mmCIF file of C-alpha atoms and ligand atoms in Angstrom:
data_model
loop_
_atom_site.group_PDB
_atom_site.id
_atom_site.type_symbol
_atom_site.label_atom_id
_atom_site.label_comp_id
_atom_site.label_asym_id
_atom_site.label_seq_id
_atom_site.Cartn_x
_atom_site.Cartn_y
_atom_site.Cartn_z
ATOM 1 C CA MET A 202 1.783 -2.799 4.667
ATOM 2 C CA MET A 203 3.173 -4.213 1.455
ATOM 3 C CA LEU A 204 1.676 -3.421 -1.922
ATOM 4 C CA PRO A 205 0.048 -6.869 -2.439
ATOM 5 C CA THR A 206 -1.902 -6.432 0.809
ATOM 6 C CA HIS A 207 -3.075 -2.988 -0.309
ATOM 7 C CA VAL A 208 -4.265 -4.117 -3.753
ATOM 8 C CA LEU A 209 -6.046 -7.186 -2.347
ATOM 9 C CA GLY A 210 -7.721 -4.973 0.266
ATOM 10 C CA GLY A 211 -8.764 -2.538 -2.484
ATOM 11 C CA MET A 212 -10.263 -5.377 -4.510
ATOM 12 C CA LEU A 213 -12.180 -6.787 -1.571
ATOM 13 C CA LEU A 214 -13.917 -3.417 -1.100
ATOM 14 C CA ALA A 215 -15.850 -4.229 -4.277
ATOM 15 C CA ALA A 216 -17.231 -7.487 -2.797
ATOM 16 C CA PRO A 217 -20.746 -6.111 -2.074
ATOM 17 C CA LEU A 218 -21.175 -5.441 -5.806
ATOM 18 C CA VAL A 219 -21.344 -9.183 -6.468
ATOM 19 C CA ARG A 220 -24.710 -9.129 -4.658
ATOM 20 C CA VAL A 221 -26.067 -5.668 -5.493
ATOM 21 C CA ALA A 222 -24.860 -5.042 -9.032
ATOM 22 C CA PRO A 223 -23.065 -8.128 -10.413
ATOM 23 C CA GLU A 224 -22.677 -6.540 -13.859
ATOM 24 C CA LEU A 225 -20.564 -3.783 -12.267
ATOM 25 C CA ALA A 226 -18.523 -6.110 -10.037
ATOM 26 C CA PRO A 227 -15.601 -6.673 -12.469
ATOM 27 C CA ILE A 228 -15.031 -2.936 -12.945
ATOM 28 C CA GLY A 229 -15.306 -2.509 -9.173
ATOM 29 C CA PHE A 230 -12.640 -5.148 -8.516
ATOM 30 C CA VAL A 231 -10.274 -3.618 -11.076
ATOM 31 C CA ALA A 232 -10.855 -0.074 -9.770
ATOM 32 C CA GLY A 233 -10.311 -1.256 -6.173
ATOM 33 C CA PHE A 234 -7.055 -2.928 -7.199
ATOM 34 C CA LEU A 235 -5.826 0.237 -8.960
ATOM 35 C CA GLY A 236 -6.917 2.451 -6.060
ATOM 36 C CA GLY A 237 -5.029 0.205 -3.638
ATOM 37 C CA LEU A 238 -1.968 0.459 -5.860
ATOM 38 C CA PHE A 239 -2.023 4.160 -6.711
ATOM 39 C CA PRO A 240 -0.659 5.794 -3.511
ATOM 40 C CA ASP A 241 2.560 3.748 -3.641
ATOM 41 C CA LEU A 242 3.449 5.205 -7.051
ATOM 42 C CA ASP A 243 5.144 7.860 -4.878
ATOM 43 C CA MET A 244 7.701 5.231 -3.797
ATOM 44 C CA TYR A 245 10.571 7.225 -5.333
ATOM 45 C CA VAL A 246 9.271 10.765 -4.830
ATOM 46 C CA GLY A 247 8.304 11.649 -1.272
ATOM 47 C CA HIS A 248 7.072 8.187 -0.316
ATOM 48 C CA ARG A 249 3.912 8.094 1.815
ATOM 49 C CA LYS A 250 3.454 11.812 1.316
ATOM 50 C CA THR A 251 3.163 12.789 -2.365
ATOM 51 C CA LEU A 252 0.278 10.436 -3.219
ATOM 52 C CA HIS A 253 -0.903 9.419 0.258
ATOM 53 C CA PHE A 254 -3.934 11.397 1.472
ATOM 54 C CA PRO A 255 -5.578 9.624 4.418
ATOM 55 C CA VAL A 256 -8.062 12.446 5.015
ATOM 56 C CA TYR A 257 -8.764 13.814 1.526
ATOM 57 C CA TYR A 258 -9.160 10.435 -0.220
ATOM 58 C CA SER A 259 -11.620 9.459 2.512
ATOM 59 C CA VAL A 260 -13.689 12.617 2.009
ATOM 60 C CA PHE A 261 -13.758 12.222 -1.777
ATOM 61 C CA ALA A 262 -14.446 8.491 -1.466
ATOM 62 C CA ALA A 263 -17.507 9.218 0.680
ATOM 63 C CA ILE A 264 -18.794 11.704 -1.923
ATOM 64 C CA ALA A 265 -18.054 9.305 -4.796
ATOM 65 C CA LEU A 266 -19.793 6.487 -2.915
ATOM 66 C CA LEU A 267 -22.953 8.590 -2.571
ATOM 67 C CA ALA A 268 -22.797 9.425 -6.286
ATOM 68 C CA ALA A 269 -22.385 5.720 -7.138
ATOM 69 C CA LEU A 270 -25.371 4.817 -4.964
ATOM 70 C CA ALA A 271 -27.489 7.515 -6.641
ATOM 71 C CA LEU A 272 -26.382 6.626 -10.158
ATOM 72 C CA PRO A 273 -24.789 3.176 -10.274
ATOM 73 C CA VAL A 274 -22.997 3.119 -13.630
ATOM 74 C CA ALA A 275 -19.481 1.997 -14.578
ATOM 75 C CA ALA A 276 -17.944 5.487 -14.236
ATOM 76 C CA THR A 277 -19.346 6.305 -10.790
ATOM 77 C CA VAL A 278 -18.746 2.825 -9.375
ATOM 78 C CA GLY A 279 -15.211 2.767 -10.797
ATOM 79 C CA ALA A 280 -14.410 6.204 -9.349
ATOM 80 C CA ALA A 281 -15.857 5.280 -5.948
ATOM 81 C CA LEU A 282 -13.891 2.024 -5.686
ATOM 82 C CA PHE A 283 -10.686 3.683 -6.866
ATOM 83 C CA LEU A 284 -10.965 6.411 -4.218
ATOM 84 C CA LEU A 285 -12.028 3.935 -1.529
ATOM 85 C CA GLY A 286 -9.038 1.733 -2.340
ATOM 86 C CA ALA A 287 -6.659 4.716 -2.142
ATOM 87 C CA ALA A 288 -8.278 5.938 1.102
ATOM 88 C CA VAL A 289 -8.082 2.554 2.829
ATOM 89 C CA HIS A 290 -4.461 2.198 1.656
ATOM 90 C CA SER A 291 -3.474 5.608 3.063
ATOM 91 C CA VAL A 292 -5.240 5.026 6.384
ATOM 92 C CA ALA A 293 -3.913 1.441 6.658
ATOM 93 C CA ASP A 294 -0.318 2.695 6.319
ATOM 94 C CA MET A 295 -0.746 4.298 9.784
ATOM 95 C CA TYR A 296 -1.067 0.809 11.263
ATOM 96 C CA GLY A 297 2.156 -0.470 9.714
ATOM 97 C CA GLY A 298 5.801 0.357 10.349
ATOM 98 C CA GLY A 299 7.701 3.612 9.792
ATOM 99 C CA LEU A 300 9.713 4.959 6.889
ATOM 100 C CA GLU A 301 13.211 3.600 7.323
ATOM 101 C CA LEU A 302 15.523 1.172 5.613
ATOM 102 C CA ARG A 303 14.950 -1.469 8.326
ATOM 103 C CA PRO A 304 11.440 -0.751 9.636
ATOM 104 C CA TRP A 305 11.587 -3.780 11.992
ATOM 105 C CA GLU A 306 14.012 -1.771 14.137
ATOM 106 C CA GLY A 307 11.181 0.640 14.895
ATOM 107 C CA ASN A 308 13.237 3.868 14.852
ATOM 108 C CA SER A 309 11.022 5.960 12.571
ATOM 109 C CA ASP A 310 8.145 8.119 13.791
ATOM 110 C CA ARG A 311 6.812 8.610 10.246
ATOM 111 C CA ALA A 312 4.141 6.239 8.934
ATOM 112 C CA VAL A 313 2.127 8.400 6.551
ATOM 113 C CA TYR A 314 1.736 12.131 5.946
ATOM 114 C CA ASP A 315 -1.529 13.816 6.892
ATOM 115 C CA HIS A 316 -1.885 16.732 4.479
ATOM 116 C CA TYR A 317 -4.987 17.985 6.291
ATOM 117 C CA ARG A 318 -3.164 18.530 9.588
ATOM 118 C CA GLY A 319 0.189 19.131 7.902
ATOM 119 C CA THR A 320 2.023 16.535 9.970
ATOM 120 C CA TRP A 321 3.396 13.000 9.884
ATOM 121 C CA VAL A 322 1.317 10.321 11.575
ATOM 122 C CA ALA A 323 3.369 7.996 13.785
ATOM 123 C CA PRO A 324 3.385 4.269 12.947
ATOM 124 C CA ARG A 325 1.140 2.130 15.150
ATOM 125 C CA ARG A 326 2.873 -1.108 14.059
ATOM 126 C CA LEU A 327 -0.155 -3.385 14.208
ATOM 127 C CA VAL A 328 1.680 -4.897 11.267
ATOM 128 C CA ARG A 329 5.322 -4.419 12.345
ATOM 129 C CA TYR A 330 6.634 -3.652 8.855
ATOM 130 C CA ASP A 331 5.774 -4.222 5.194
ATOM 131 C CA GLY A 332 6.590 -7.818 4.359
ATOM 132 C CA ALA A 333 6.292 -9.042 7.969
ATOM 133 C CA LEU A 334 4.718 -12.460 8.508
ATOM 134 C CA GLU A 335 1.487 -10.879 9.755
ATOM 135 C CA ASP A 336 1.413 -8.808 6.555
ATOM 136 C CA LEU A 337 1.528 -12.021 4.496
ATOM 137 C CA ALA A 338 -1.192 -13.507 6.729
ATOM 138 C CA LEU A 339 -3.297 -10.430 5.969
ATOM 139 C CA SER A 340 -2.750 -10.881 2.217
ATOM 140 C CA VAL A 341 -3.761 -14.535 2.428
ATOM 141 C CA GLY A 342 -6.819 -13.671 4.525
ATOM 142 C CA LEU A 343 -7.963 -11.020 2.047
ATOM 143 C CA SER A 344 -7.437 -13.309 -0.927
ATOM 144 C CA ILE A 345 -9.571 -16.193 0.365
ATOM 145 C CA PRO A 346 -12.953 -14.439 -0.061
ATOM 146 C CA LEU A 347 -11.685 -12.880 -3.311
ATOM 147 C CA LEU A 348 -10.883 -16.282 -4.805
ATOM 148 C CA TYR A 349 -14.512 -17.282 -4.156
ATOM 149 C CA LEU A 350 -15.918 -14.054 -5.562
ATOM 150 C CA VAL A 351 -13.954 -13.538 -8.767
ATOM 151 C CA GLY A 352 -13.307 -15.736 -11.751
ATOM 152 C CA GLY A 353 -11.258 -15.772 -14.930
ATOM 153 C CA PRO A 354 -8.381 -13.328 -15.286
ATOM 154 C CA LEU A 355 -9.205 -11.589 -11.983
ATOM 155 C CA GLN A 356 -8.631 -14.864 -10.169
ATOM 156 C CA GLN A 357 -5.233 -15.129 -11.839
ATOM 157 C CA ILE A 358 -4.437 -11.589 -10.703
ATOM 158 C CA VAL A 359 -5.283 -12.539 -7.101
ATOM 159 C CA ILE A 360 -3.096 -15.662 -7.290
ATOM 160 C CA GLY A 361 -0.251 -13.727 -8.940
ATOM 161 C CA THR A 362 -0.495 -11.061 -6.226
ATOM 162 C CA LEU A 363 -0.252 -13.774 -3.550
ATOM 163 C CA VAL A 364 2.891 -15.164 -5.181
ATOM 164 C CA VAL A 365 4.436 -11.674 -5.140
ATOM 165 C CA ALA A 366 3.389 -11.266 -1.479
ATOM 166 C CA ALA A 367 5.059 -14.548 -0.500
ATOM 167 C CA ALA A 368 8.244 -13.755 -2.448
ATOM 168 C CA TYR A 369 8.429 -10.260 -0.950
ATOM 169 C CA THR A 370 7.913 -11.584 2.598
ATOM 170 C CA LEU A 371 10.652 -14.193 2.141
ATOM 171 C CA THR A 372 13.181 -11.698 0.758
ATOM 172 C CA ARG A 373 12.168 -8.493 2.605
ATOM 173 C CA ARG A 374 15.020 -8.376 5.106
ATOM 174 C CA HIS A 375 17.603 -9.558 2.571
ATOM 175 C CA LEU A 376 16.491 -6.846 0.150
ATOM 176 C CA ALA A 377 17.133 -4.162 2.756
ATOM 177 C CA GLU A 378 20.614 -5.536 3.470
ATOM 178 C CA LEU A 379 21.366 -5.839 -0.234
ATOM 179 C CA ALA A 380 20.266 -2.244 -0.810
ATOM 180 C CA ALA A 381 22.458 -1.075 2.071
ATOM 181 C CA GLN A 382 25.436 -2.875 0.511
ATOM 182 C CA VAL A 383 24.903 -1.774 -3.075
ATOM 183 C CA VAL A 384 23.629 1.783 -2.760
ATOM 184 C CA PRO A 385 26.899 3.350 -1.514
ATOM 185 C CA TYR A 386 28.504 2.174 -4.776
ATOM 186 C CA ALA A 387 25.680 3.286 -7.053
ATOM 187 C CA PRO A 388 26.577 6.210 -9.325
ATOM 188 C CA ALA A 389 25.569 9.567 -7.872
ATOM 189 C CA ALA A 390 23.460 10.138 -10.975
ATOM 190 C CA LEU A 391 21.150 7.370 -9.759
ATOM 191 C CA SER A 392 20.506 8.802 -6.321
ATOM 192 C CA PRO A 393 17.440 10.872 -7.284
ATOM 193 C CA PHE A 394 15.753 7.605 -8.284
ATOM 194 C CA LEU A 395 16.507 5.676 -5.109
ATOM 195 C CA PRO A 396 14.081 5.749 -2.184
ATOM 196 C CA ASP A 397 15.253 8.235 0.445
ATOM 197 C CA ARG A 398 15.400 5.577 3.118
ATOM 198 C CA TYR A 399 18.207 3.807 1.214
ATOM 199 C CA LEU A 400 20.328 6.936 1.332
ATOM 200 C CA ASP A 401 20.060 7.552 5.058
ATOM 201 C CA ASP A 402 23.301 7.358 6.964
ATOM 202 C CA ASP A 403 23.164 4.412 9.258
ATOM 203 C CA PRO A 404 25.332 4.672 12.380
ATOM 204 C CA LYS A 405 25.086 0.909 12.960
ATOM 205 C CA GLN A 406 26.880 -0.007 9.738
HETATM 206 ZN ZN1 ZN B 230 1.511 3.218 1.006
#
């Protein structure tokens, strides 16, 4: 799933706070957003492995959630929502496409790395690839309750995220083609900073 879907999903995890502890809701929404974002900071270094921990984030999120329930203050609630957002992101990546330049072709058997079992989890393709139409539908669906629940700058963040989601969905396939065209001409010095999937040899080209 694309990053906008992950951050909106992370934010929505904080929804119950609006009822139970409204004064902690804003920090929960921000922490959920950041937790949903965090795993994909590995985009250029071992994507979906370095910062993706489907099992360990879930374990720590459960512990942090218990701590937040026992002592609901900004620090515990923030930590719990951050870990929950990162856990849901890492688990959700299993249900998307695989790691490849053109994930809609469905050639990759790597969705996300499971550090606990020491193996790659195969993509289940409930969402065919990041930036697929159903991915955008998911982003829109997640944002509707959020737009009711949040106000002020958080509402602008949700709207801005939706704009990014729409732009990414519209350009997703073109971006992959563009990358395939440009990358062979990029200076070798740049290659450590390009996602691995752009450097794969593609027999179809
Ligand atoms: Zn991810």
